[in-house]
mmCIF file of C-alpha atoms in Angstrom:
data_model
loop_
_atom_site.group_PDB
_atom_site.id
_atom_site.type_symbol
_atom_site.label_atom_id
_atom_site.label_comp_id
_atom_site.label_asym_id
_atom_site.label_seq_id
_atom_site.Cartn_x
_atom_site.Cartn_y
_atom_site.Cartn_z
ATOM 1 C CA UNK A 17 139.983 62.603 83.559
ATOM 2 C CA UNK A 18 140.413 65.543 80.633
ATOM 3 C CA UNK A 19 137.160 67.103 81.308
ATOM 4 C CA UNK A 20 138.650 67.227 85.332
ATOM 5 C CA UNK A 21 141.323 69.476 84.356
ATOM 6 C CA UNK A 22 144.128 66.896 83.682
ATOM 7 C CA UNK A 23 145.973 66.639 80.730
ATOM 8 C CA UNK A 24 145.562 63.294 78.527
ATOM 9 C CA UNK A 25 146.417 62.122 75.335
ATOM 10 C CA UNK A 26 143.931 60.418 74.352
ATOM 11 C CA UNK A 27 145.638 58.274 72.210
ATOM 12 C CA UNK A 28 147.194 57.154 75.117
ATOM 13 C CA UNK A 29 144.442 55.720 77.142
ATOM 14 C CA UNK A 30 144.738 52.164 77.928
ATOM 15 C CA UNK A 31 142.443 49.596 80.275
ATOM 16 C CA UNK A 32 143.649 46.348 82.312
ATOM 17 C CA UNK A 33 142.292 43.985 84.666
ATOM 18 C CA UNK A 34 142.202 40.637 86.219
ATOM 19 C CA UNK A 35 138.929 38.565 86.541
ATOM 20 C CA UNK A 36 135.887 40.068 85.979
ATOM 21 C CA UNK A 37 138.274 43.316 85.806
ATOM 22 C CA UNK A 38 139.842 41.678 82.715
ATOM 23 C CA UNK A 39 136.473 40.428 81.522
ATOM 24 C CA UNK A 40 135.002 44.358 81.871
ATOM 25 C CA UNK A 41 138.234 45.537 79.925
ATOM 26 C CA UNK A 42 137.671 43.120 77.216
ATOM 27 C CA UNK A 43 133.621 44.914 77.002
ATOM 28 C CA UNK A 44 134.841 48.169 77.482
ATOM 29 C CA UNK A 45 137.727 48.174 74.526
ATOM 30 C CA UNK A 46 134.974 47.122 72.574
ATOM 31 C CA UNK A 47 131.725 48.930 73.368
ATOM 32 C CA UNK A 48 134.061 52.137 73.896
ATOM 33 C CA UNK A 49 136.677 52.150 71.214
ATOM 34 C CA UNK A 50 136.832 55.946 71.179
ATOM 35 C CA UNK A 51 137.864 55.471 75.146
ATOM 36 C CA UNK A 52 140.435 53.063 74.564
ATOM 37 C CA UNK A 53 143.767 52.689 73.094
ATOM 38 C CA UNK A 54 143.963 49.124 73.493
ATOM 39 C CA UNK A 55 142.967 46.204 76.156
ATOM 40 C CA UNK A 56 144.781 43.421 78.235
ATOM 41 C CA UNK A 57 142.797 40.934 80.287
ATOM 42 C CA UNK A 58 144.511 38.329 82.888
ATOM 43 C CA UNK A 59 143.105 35.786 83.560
ATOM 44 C CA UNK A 60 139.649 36.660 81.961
ATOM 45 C CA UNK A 61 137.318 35.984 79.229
ATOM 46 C CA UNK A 62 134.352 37.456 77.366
ATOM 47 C CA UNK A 63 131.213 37.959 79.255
ATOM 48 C CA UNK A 64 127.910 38.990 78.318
ATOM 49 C CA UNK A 65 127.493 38.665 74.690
ATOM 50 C CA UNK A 66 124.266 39.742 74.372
ATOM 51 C CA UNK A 67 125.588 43.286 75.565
ATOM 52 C CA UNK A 68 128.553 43.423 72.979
ATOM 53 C CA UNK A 69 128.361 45.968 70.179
ATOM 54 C CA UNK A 70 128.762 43.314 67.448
ATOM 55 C CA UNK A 71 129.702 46.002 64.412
ATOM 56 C CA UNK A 72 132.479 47.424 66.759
ATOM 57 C CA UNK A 73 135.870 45.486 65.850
ATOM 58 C CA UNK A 74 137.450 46.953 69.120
ATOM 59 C CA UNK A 75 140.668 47.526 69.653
ATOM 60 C CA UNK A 76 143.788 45.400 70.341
ATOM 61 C CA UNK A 77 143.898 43.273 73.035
ATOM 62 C CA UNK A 78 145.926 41.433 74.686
ATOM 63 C CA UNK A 79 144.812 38.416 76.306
ATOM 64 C CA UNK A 80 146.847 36.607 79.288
ATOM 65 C CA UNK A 81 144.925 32.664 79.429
ATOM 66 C CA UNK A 82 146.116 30.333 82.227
ATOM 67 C CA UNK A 83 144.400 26.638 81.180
ATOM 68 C CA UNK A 84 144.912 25.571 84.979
ATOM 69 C CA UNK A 85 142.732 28.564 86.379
ATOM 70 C CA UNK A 86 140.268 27.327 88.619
ATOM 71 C CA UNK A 87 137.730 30.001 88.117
ATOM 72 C CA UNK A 88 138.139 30.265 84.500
ATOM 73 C CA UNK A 89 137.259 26.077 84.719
ATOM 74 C CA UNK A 90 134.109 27.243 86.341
ATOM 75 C CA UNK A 91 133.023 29.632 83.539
ATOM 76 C CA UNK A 92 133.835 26.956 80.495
ATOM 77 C CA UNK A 93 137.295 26.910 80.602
ATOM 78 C CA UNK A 94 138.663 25.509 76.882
ATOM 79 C CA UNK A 95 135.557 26.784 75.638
ATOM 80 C CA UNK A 96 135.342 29.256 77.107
ATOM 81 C CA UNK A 97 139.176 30.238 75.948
ATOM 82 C CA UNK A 98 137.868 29.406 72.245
ATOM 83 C CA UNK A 99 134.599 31.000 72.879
ATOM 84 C CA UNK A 100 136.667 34.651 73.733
ATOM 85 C CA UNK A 101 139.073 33.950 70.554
ATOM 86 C CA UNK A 102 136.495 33.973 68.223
ATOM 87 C CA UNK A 103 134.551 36.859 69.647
ATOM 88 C CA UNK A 104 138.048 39.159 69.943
ATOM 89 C CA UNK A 105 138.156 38.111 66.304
ATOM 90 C CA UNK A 106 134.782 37.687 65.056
ATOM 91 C CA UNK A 107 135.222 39.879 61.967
ATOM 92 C CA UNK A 108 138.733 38.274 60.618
ATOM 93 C CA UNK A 109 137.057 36.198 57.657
ATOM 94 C CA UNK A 110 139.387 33.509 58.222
ATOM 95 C CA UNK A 111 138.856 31.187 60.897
ATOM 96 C CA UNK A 112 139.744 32.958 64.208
ATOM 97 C CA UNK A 113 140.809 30.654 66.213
ATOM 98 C CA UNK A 114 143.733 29.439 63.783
ATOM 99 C CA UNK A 115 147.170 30.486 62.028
ATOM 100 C CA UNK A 116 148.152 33.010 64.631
ATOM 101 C CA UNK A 117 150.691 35.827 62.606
ATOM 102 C CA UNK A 118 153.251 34.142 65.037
ATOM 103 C CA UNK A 119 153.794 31.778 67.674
ATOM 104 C CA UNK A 120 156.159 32.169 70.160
ATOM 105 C CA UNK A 121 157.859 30.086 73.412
ATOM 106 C CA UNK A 122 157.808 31.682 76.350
ATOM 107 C CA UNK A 123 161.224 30.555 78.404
ATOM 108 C CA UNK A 124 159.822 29.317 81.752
ATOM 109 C CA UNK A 125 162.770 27.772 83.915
ATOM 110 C CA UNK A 126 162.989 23.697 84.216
ATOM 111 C CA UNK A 127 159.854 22.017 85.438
ATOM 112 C CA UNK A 128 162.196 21.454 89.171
ATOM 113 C CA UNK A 129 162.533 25.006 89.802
ATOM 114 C CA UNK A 130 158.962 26.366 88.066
ATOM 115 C CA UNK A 131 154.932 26.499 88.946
ATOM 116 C CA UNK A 132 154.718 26.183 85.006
ATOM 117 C CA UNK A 133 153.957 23.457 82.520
ATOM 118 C CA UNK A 134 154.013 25.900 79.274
ATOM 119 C CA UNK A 135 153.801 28.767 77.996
ATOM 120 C CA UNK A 136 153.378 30.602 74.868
ATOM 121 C CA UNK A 137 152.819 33.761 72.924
ATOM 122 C CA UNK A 138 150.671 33.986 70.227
ATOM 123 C CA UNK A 139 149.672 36.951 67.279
ATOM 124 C CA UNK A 140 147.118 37.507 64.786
ATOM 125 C CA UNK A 141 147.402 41.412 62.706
ATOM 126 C CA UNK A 142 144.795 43.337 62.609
ATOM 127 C CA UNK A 143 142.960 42.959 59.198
ATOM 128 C CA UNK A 144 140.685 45.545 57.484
ATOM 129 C CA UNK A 145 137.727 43.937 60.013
ATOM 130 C CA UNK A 146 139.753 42.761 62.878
ATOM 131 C CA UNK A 147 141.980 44.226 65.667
ATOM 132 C CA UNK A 148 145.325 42.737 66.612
ATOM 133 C CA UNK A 149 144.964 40.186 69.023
ATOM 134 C CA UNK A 150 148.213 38.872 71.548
ATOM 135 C CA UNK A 151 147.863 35.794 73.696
ATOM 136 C CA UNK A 152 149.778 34.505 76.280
ATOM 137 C CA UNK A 153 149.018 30.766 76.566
ATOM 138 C CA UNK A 154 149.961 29.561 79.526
ATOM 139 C CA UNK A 155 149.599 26.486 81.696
ATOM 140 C CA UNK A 156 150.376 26.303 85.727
ATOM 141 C CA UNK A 157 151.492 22.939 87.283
ATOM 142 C CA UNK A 158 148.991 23.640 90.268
ATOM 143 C CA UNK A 159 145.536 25.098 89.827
ATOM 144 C CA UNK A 160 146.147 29.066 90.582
ATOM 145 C CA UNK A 161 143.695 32.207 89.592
ATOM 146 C CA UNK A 162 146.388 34.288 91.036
ATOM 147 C CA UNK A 163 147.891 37.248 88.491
ATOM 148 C CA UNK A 164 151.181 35.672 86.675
ATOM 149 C CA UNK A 165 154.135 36.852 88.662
ATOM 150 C CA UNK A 166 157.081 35.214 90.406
ATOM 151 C CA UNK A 167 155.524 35.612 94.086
ATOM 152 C CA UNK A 168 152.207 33.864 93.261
ATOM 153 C CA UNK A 169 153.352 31.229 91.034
ATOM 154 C CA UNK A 170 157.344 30.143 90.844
ATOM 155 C CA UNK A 171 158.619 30.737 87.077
ATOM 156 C CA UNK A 172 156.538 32.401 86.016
ATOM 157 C CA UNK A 173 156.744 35.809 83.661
ATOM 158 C CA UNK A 174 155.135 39.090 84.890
ATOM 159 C CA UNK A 175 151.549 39.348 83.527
ATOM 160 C CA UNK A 176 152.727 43.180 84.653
ATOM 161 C CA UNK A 177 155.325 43.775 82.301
ATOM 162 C CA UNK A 178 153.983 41.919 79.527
ATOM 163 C CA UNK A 179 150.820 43.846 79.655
ATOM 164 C CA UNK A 180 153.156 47.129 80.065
ATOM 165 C CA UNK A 181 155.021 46.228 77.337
ATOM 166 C CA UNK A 182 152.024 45.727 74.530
ATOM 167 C CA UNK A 183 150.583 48.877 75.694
ATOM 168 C CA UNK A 184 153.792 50.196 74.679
ATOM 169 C CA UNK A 185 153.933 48.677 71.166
ATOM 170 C CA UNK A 186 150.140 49.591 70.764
ATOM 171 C CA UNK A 187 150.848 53.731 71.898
ATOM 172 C CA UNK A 188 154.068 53.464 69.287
ATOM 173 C CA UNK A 189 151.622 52.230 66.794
ATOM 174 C CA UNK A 190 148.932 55.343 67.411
ATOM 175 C CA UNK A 191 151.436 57.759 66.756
ATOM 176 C CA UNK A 192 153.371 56.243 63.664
#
């Protein structure tokens, strides 16, 4: 985009995606850390290992897991959750997969009125090795691969604005 003629920050350059879009953000953040600001993938885990630049420790990433996705059942699904975890966090020397910083409830509304069985936010810090890592933990009452909003799924938060909003507290951190 720059060497068109527009002005970017560079700092400032983010990547999402949903499915295999998610799953190429996740690679990209990672093989292209210079690119990237930070990640968020929706519904999406890590791909192609074998292609990963394993000394890279990315950047952050946020991570938007629904353990009723359909699709994401066909790729491994809990291990495949697990799997993505400790790859997003393969150089935190502690066990990456366990004591988040923080965990978090996300209010859904009553089980009547909502398409959702649970969700939560979770945090690990980035460590001298390891970027920050957000998840969003979440659990539909119906099998759905759709992207988390209140048309596709009833009660459900905005994989949107969530996403939005780390980016946000990820281009705050770049220039503090």
């Amino acid at each position: 985009v720059a060497e068109a003629g527009y002005s970017v920050d560079p700092s400032q350059v983010f990547i999402v995606g949903h499915s295999s879009g998610g799953t190429m953000s996740l690679f990209l953040q990672n093989n292209m850390p210079d690119l990237f600001r930070a990640a968020a993938a929706v519904e999406a885990g890590v791909g192609h290992l074998e292609e990963w630049y394993n000394q890279s420790s990315g950047r952050p990433v946020m991570l938007v897991w629904n353990h009723n996705d359909p699709v994401l059942q066909e790729y491994g699904g809990e291990a495949l959750y697990f799997t993505t975890l400790r790859q997003l966090r393969r150089h935190d020397l502690a066990d990456p997969t366990i004591n988040p910083s923080y965990v978090k409830q996300v209010a859904v509304p009553e089980a009547s009125n909502s398409g959702i069985a649970y969700a939560e936010r979770m945090a690990w810090r980035a460590t001298e090795h390891a970027s920050a890592l957000e998840v969003v933990s979440w659990k539909t009452w119906n099998p759905t691969h759709h992207w988390a909003n209140q048309r596709a799924v009833p009660g459900a938060f905005d994989a949107a604005v969530i996403t939005w909003h780390f980016f946000q507290r990820m281009a705050q951190t770049a220039s503090a």
